[in-house]
PDB file of C-alpha atoms and ligand atoms in Angstrom:
ATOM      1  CA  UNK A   3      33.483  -8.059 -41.984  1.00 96.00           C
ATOM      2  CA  UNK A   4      34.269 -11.063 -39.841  1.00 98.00           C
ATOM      3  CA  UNK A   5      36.093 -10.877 -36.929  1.00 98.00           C
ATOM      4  CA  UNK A   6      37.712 -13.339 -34.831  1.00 98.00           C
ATOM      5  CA  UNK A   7      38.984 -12.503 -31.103  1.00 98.00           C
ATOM      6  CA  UNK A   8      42.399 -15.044 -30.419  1.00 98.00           C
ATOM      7  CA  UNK A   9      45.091 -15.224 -27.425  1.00 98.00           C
ATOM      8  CA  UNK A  10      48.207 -14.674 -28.251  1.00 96.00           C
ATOM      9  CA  UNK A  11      50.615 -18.181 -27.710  1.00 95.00           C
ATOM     10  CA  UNK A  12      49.200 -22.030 -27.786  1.00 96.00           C
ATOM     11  CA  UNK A  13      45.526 -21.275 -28.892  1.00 97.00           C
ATOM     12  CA  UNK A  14      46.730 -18.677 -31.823  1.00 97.00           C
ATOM     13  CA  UNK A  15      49.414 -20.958 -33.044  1.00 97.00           C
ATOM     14  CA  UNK A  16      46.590 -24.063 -33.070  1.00 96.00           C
ATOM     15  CA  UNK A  17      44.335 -21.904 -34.655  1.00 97.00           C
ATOM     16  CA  UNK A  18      46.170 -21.517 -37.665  1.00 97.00           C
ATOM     17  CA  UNK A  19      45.361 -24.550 -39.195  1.00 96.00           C
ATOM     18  CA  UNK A  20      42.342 -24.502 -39.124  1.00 96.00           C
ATOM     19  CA  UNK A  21      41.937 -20.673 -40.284  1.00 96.00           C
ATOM     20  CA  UNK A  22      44.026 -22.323 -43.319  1.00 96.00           C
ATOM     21  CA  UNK A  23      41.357 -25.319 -43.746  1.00 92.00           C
ATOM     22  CA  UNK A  24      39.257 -21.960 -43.884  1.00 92.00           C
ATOM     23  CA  UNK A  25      41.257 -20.592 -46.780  1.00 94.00           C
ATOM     24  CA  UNK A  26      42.457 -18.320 -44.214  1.00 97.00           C
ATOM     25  CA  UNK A  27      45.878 -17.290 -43.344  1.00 97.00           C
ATOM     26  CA  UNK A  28      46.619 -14.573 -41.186  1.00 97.00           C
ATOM     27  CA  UNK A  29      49.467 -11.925 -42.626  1.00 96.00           C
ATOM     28  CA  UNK A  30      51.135 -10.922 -39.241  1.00 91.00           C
ATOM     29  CA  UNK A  31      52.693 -12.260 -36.703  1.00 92.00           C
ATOM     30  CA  UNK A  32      51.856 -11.685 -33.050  1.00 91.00           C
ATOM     31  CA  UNK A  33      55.312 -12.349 -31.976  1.00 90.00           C
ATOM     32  CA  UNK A  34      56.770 -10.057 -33.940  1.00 91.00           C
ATOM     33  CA  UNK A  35      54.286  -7.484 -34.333  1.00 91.00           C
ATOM     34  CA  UNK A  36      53.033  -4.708 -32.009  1.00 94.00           C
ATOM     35  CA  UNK A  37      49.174  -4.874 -33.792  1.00 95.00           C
ATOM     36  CA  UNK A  38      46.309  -5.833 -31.961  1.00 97.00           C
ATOM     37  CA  UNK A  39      44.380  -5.806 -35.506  1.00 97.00           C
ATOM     38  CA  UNK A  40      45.645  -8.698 -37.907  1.00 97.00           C
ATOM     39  CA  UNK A  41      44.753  -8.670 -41.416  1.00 97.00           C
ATOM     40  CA  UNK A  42      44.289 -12.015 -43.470  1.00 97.00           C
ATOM     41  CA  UNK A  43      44.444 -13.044 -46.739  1.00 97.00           C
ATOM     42  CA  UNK A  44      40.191 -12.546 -47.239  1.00 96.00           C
ATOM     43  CA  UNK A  45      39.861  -8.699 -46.873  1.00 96.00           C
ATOM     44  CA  UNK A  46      36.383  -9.003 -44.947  1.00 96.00           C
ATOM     45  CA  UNK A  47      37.803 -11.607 -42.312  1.00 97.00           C
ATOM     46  CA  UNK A  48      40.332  -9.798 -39.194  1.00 98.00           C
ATOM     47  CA  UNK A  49      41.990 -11.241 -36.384  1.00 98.00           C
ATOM     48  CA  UNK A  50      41.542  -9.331 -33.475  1.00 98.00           C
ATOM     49  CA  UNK A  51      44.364 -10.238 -30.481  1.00 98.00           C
ATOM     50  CA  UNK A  52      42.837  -9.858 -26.653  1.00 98.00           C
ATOM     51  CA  UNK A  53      43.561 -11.769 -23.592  1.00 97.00           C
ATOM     52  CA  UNK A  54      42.820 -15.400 -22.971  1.00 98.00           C
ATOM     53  CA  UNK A  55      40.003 -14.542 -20.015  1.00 98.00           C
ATOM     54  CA  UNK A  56      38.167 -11.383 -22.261  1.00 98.00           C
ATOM     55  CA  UNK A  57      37.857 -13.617 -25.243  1.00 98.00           C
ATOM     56  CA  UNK A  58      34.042 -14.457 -24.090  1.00 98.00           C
ATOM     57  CA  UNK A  59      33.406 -11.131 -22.874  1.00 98.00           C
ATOM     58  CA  UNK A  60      34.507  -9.146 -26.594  1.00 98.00           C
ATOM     59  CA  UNK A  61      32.415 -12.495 -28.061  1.00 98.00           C
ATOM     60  CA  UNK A  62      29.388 -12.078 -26.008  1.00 98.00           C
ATOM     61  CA  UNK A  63      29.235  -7.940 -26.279  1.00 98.00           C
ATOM     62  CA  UNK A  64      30.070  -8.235 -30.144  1.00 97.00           C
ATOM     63  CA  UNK A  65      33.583  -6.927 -29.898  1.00 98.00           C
ATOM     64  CA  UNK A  66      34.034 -10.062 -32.031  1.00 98.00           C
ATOM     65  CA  UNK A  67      31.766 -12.427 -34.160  1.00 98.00           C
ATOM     66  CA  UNK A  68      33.967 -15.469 -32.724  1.00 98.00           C
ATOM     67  CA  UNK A  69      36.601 -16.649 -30.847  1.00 98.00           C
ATOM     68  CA  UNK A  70      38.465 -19.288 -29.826  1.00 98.00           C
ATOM     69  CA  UNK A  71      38.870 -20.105 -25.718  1.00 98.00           C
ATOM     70  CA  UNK A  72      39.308 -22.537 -23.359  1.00 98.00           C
ATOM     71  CA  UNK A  73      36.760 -24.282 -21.312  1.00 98.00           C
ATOM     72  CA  UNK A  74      38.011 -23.524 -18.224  1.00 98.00           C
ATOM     73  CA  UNK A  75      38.199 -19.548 -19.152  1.00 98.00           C
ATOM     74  CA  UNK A  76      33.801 -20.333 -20.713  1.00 98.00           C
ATOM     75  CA  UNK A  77      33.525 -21.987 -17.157  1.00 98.00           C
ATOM     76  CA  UNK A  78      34.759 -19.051 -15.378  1.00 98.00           C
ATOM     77  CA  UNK A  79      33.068 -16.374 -17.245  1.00 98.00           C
ATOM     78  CA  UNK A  80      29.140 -18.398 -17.458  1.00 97.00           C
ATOM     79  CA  UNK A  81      28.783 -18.508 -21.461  1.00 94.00           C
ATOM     80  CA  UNK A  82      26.215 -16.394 -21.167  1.00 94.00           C
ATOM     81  CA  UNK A  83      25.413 -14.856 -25.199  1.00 91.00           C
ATOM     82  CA  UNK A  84      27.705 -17.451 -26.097  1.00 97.00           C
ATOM     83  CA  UNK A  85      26.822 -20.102 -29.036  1.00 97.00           C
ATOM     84  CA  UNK A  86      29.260 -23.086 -28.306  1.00 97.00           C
ATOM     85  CA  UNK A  87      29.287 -25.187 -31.418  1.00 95.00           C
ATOM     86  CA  UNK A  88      32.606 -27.263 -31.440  1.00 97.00           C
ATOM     87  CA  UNK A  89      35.350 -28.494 -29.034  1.00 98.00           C
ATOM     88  CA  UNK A  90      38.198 -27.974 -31.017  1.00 97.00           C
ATOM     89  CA  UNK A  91      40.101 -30.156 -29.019  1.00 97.00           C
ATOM     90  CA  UNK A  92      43.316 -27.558 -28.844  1.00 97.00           C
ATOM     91  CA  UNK A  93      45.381 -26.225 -26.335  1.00 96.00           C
ATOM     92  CA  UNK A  94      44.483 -29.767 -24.346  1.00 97.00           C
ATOM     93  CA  UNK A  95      45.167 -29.393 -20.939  1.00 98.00           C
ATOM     94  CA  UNK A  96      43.593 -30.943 -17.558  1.00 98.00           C
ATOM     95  CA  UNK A  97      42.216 -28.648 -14.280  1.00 98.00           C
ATOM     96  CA  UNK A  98      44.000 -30.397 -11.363  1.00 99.00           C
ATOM     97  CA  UNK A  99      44.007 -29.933  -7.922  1.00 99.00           C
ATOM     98  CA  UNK A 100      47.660 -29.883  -6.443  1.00 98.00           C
ATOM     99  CA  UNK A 101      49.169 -29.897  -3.237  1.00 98.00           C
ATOM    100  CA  UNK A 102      52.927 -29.688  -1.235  1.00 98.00           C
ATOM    101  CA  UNK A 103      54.779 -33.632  -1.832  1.00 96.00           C
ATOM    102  CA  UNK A 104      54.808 -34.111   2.044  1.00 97.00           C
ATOM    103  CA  UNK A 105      50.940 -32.786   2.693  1.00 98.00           C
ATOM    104  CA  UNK A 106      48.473 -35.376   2.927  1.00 98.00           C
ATOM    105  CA  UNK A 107      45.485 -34.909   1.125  1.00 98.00           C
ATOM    106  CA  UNK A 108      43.582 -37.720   1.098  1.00 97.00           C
ATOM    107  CA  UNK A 109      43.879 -37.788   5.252  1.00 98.00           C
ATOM    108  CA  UNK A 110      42.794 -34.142   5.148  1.00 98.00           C
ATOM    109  CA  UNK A 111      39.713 -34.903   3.258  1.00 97.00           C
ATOM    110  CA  UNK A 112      38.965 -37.933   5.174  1.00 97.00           C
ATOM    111  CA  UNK A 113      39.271 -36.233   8.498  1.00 96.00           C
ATOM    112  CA  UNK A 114      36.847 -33.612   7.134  1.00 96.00           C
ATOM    113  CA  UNK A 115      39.181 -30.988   7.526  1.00 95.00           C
ATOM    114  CA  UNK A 116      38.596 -27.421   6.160  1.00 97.00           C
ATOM    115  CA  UNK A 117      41.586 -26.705   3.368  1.00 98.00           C
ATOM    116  CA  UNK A 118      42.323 -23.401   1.979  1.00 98.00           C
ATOM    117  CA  UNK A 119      42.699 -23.605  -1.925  1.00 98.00           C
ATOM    118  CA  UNK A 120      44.282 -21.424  -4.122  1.00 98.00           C
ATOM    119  CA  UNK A 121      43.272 -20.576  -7.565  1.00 98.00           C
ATOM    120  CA  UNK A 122      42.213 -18.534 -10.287  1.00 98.00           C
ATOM    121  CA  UNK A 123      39.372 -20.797 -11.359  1.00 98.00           C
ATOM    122  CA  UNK A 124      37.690 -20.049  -8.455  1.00 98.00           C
ATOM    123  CA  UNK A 125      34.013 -21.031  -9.856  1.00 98.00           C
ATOM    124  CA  UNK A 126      35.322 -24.313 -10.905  1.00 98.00           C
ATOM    125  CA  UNK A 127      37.260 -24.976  -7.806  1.00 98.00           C
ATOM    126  CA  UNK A 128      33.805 -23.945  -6.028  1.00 98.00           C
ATOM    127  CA  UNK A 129      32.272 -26.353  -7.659  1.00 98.00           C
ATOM    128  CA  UNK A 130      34.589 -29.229  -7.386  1.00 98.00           C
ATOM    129  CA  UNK A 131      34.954 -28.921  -3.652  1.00 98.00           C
ATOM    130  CA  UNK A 132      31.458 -28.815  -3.099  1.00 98.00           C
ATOM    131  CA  UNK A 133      30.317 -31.755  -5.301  1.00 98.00           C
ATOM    132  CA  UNK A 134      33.123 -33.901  -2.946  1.00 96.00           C
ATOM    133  CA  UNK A 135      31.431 -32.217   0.228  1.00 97.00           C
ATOM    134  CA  UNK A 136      34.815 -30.408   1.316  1.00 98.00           C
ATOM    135  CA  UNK A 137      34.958 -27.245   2.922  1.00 98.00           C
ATOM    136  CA  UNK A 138      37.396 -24.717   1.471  1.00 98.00           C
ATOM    137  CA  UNK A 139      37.860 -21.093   2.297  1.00 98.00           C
ATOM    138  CA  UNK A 140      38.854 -19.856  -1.545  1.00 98.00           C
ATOM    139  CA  UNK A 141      41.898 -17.093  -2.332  1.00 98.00           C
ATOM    140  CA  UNK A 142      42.371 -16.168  -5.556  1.00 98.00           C
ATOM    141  CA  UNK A 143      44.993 -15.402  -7.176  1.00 98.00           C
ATOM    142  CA  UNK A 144      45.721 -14.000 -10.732  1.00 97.00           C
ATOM    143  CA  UNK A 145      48.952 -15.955 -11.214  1.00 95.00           C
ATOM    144  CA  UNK A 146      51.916 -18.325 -10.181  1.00 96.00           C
ATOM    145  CA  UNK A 147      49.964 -20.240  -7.899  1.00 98.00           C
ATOM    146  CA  UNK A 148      52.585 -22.910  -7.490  1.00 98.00           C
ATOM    147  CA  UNK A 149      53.992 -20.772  -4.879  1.00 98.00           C
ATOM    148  CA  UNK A 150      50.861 -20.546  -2.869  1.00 98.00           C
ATOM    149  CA  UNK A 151      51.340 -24.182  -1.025  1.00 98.00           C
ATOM    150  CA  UNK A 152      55.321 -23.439  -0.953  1.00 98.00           C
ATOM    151  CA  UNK A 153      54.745 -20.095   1.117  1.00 98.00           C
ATOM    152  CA  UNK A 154      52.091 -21.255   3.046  1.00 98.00           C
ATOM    153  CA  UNK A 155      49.363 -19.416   1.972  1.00 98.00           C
ATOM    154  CA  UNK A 156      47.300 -22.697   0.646  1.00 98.00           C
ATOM    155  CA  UNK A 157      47.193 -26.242   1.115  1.00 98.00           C
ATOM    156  CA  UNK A 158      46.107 -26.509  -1.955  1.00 98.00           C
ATOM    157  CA  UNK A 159      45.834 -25.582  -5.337  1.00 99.00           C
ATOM    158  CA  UNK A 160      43.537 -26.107  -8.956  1.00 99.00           C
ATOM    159  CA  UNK A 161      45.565 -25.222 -11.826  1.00 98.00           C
ATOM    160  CA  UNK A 162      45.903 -25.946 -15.240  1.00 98.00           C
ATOM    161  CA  UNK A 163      48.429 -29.149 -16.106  1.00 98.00           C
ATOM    162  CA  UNK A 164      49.857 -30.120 -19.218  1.00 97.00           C
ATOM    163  CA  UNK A 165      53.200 -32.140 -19.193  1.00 98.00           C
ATOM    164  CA  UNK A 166      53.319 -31.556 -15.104  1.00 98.00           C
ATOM    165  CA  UNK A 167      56.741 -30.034 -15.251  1.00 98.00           C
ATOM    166  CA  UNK A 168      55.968 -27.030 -13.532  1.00 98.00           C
ATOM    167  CA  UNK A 169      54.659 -28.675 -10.948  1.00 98.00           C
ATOM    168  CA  UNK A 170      57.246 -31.081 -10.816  1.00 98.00           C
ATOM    169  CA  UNK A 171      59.610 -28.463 -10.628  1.00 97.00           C
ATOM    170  CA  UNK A 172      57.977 -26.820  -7.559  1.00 97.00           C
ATOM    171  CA  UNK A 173      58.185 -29.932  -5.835  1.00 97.00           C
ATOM    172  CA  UNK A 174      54.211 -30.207  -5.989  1.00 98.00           C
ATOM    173  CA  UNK A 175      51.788 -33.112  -6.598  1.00 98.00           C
ATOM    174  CA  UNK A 176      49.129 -33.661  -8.416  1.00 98.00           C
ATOM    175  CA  UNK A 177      46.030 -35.438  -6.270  1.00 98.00           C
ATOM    176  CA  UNK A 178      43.116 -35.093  -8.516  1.00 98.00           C
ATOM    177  CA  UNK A 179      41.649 -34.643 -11.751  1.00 98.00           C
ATOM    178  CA  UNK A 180      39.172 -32.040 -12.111  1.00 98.00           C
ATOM    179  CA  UNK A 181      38.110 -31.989 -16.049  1.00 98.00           C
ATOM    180  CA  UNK A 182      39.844 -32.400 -19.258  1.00 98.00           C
ATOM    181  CA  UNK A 183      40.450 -29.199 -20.445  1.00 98.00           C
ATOM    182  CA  UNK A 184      40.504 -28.140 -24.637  1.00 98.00           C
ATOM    183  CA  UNK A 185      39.467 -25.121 -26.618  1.00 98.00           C
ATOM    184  CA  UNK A 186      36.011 -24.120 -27.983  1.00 98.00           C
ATOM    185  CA  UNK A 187      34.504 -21.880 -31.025  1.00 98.00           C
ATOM    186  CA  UNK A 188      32.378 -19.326 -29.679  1.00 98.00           C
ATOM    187  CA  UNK A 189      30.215 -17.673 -31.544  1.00 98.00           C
ATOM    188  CA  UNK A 190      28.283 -14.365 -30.848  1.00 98.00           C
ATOM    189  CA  UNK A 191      24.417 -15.226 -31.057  1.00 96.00           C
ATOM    190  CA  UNK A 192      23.249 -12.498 -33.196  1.00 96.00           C
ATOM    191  CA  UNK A 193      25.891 -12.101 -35.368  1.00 97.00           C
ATOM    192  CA  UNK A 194      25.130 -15.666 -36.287  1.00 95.00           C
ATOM    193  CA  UNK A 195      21.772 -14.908 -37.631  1.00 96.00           C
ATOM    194  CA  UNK A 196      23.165 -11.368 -39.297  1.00 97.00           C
ATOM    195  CA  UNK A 197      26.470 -13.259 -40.907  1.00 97.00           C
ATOM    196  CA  UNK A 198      24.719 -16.497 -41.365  1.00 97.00           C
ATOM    197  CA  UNK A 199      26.406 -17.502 -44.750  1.00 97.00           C
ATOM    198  CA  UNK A 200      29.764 -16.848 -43.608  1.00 96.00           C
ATOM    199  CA  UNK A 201      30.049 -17.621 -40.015  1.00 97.00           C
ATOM    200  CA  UNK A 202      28.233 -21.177 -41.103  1.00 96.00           C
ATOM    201  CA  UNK A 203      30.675 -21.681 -43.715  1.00 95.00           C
ATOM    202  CA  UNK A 204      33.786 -20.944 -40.984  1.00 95.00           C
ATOM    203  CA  UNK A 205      32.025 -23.180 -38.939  1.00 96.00           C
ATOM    204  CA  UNK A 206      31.658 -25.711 -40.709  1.00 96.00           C
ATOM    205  CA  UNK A 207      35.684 -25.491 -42.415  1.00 94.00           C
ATOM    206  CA  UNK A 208      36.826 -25.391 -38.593  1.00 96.00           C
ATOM    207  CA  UNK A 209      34.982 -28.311 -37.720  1.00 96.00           C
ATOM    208  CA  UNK A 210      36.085 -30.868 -40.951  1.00 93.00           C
ATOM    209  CA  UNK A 211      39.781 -29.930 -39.786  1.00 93.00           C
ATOM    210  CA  UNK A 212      39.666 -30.618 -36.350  1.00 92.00           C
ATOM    211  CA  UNK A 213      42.328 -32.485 -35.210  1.00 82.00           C
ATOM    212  CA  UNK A 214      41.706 -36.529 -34.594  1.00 80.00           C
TER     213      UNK A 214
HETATM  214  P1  AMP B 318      52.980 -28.002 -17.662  1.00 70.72           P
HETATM  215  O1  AMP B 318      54.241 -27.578 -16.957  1.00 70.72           O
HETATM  216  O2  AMP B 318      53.241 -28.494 -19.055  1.00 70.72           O
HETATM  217  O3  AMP B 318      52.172 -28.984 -16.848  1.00 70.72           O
HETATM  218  O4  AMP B 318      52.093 -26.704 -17.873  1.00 70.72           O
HETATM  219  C1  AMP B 318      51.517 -26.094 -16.757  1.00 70.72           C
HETATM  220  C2  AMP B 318      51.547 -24.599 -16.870  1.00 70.72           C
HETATM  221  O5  AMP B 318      51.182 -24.153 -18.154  1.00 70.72           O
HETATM  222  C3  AMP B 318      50.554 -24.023 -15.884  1.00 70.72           C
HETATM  223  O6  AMP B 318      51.069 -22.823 -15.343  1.00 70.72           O
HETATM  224  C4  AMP B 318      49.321 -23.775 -16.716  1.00 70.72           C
HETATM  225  O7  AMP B 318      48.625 -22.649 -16.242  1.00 70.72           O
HETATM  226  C5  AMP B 318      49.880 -23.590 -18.128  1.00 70.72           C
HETATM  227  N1  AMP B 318      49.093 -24.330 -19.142  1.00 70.72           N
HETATM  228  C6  AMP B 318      49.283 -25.606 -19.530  1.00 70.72           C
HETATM  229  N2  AMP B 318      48.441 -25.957 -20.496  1.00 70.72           N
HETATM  230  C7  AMP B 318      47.671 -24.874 -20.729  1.00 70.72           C
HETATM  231  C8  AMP B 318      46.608 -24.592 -21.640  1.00 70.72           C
HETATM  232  N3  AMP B 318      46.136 -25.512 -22.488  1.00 70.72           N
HETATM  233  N4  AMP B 318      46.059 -23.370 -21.600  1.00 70.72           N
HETATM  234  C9  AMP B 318      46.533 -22.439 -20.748  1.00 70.72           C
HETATM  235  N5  AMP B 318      47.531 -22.637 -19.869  1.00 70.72           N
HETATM  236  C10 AMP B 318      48.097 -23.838 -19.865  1.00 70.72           C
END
């Protein structure tokens, strides 16, 4: 038996094609259905439905032979037991950092001020504010962090930005560009030795159909 840990929304609906590339297709749907265990079409291959952030942590513990997540979610768990072989280039996205229309960033980080930053990314906002040399006292948060500069409680926020309509409609900017953002295979490291044949041959069906 194969299974495959997927989030529910934009990385299981891009997933599909490619399961079908696989010869794949998956006989429920997570909209509709209560299941958290999704038969296919190949009676040794399941689709097991978790959330977006425990999809490396049911890959790495063998909860799931593979999974699909994004880089920002590998980023903030550490990959560790994790065997990345393809950007799938789905669910593209960008990590931005954001801030209030009328605060000034770029004279805050000039004067050397310290900001407070907002996020749930809070290793890659770490990161990013150290590499520019900018001292940050970090809150997380585990959602709707638009409203973190609106209230007060941040000058700043890193979030994920697609379109940039919800920050648009929070009357928020965005000021920099973290990292391009897409979803990866991960694969658990000994199941890939145990299930060579067949996790190679998913592999290697996901990565001829991956989109241009
Ligand atoms: P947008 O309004 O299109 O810029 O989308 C931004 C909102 O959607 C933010 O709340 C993000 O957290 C979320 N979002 C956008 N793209 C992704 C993605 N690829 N994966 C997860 N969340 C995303």
């Amino acid at each position: 038996m194969i299974t495959l840990a997927l989030s529910k929304g934009r990385i299981f609906d891009d997933t599909l094609p490619l399961l079908r590339a696989a010869g794949i297709e998956v006989l429920d749907d997570p909209e509709t259905s209560r299941k958290l265990i999704l038969d296919t079409n190949q009676p040794d291959v399941r689709v097991v439905l978790v959330r977006a952030t425990d999809v490396p942590t049911y890959v790495q513990y063998g909860g799931a032979d593979l999974g699909v997540a994004g880089k920002d979610v590998l980023i903030e768990h550490g990959g560790e037991g994790l065997y990345q072989p393809l950007d799938l280039r789905i669910a593209a996205c960008r990590m931005s950092v954001a801030v209030r229309a009328d605060f000034d960033y770029q004279a805050a980080v000039k004067q050397g001020s310290r900001l407070r930053v907002a996020t749930k990314f809070t290793t890659i906002a770490r990161d990013h504010f150290a590499d520019k040399g900018v001292h940050i006292d970090l809150i997380k948060l585990y959602g709707s962090m638009e409203l973190a500069p609106l209230t007060g409680l941040a000058d700043a926020i890193v979030d994920l930005v697609s379109t940039g309509n919800t920050l648009r409609a929070n009357h928020l900017v965005e000021v920099e560009q973290i990292m391009d953002i897409s979803s990866r295979l991960v694969v658990n490291q000994a199941a890939l030795k145990l299930k060579r044949e067949p996790l190679r041959r998913l592999i290697d069906a996901f990565a001829s159909a991956i989109p241009t």
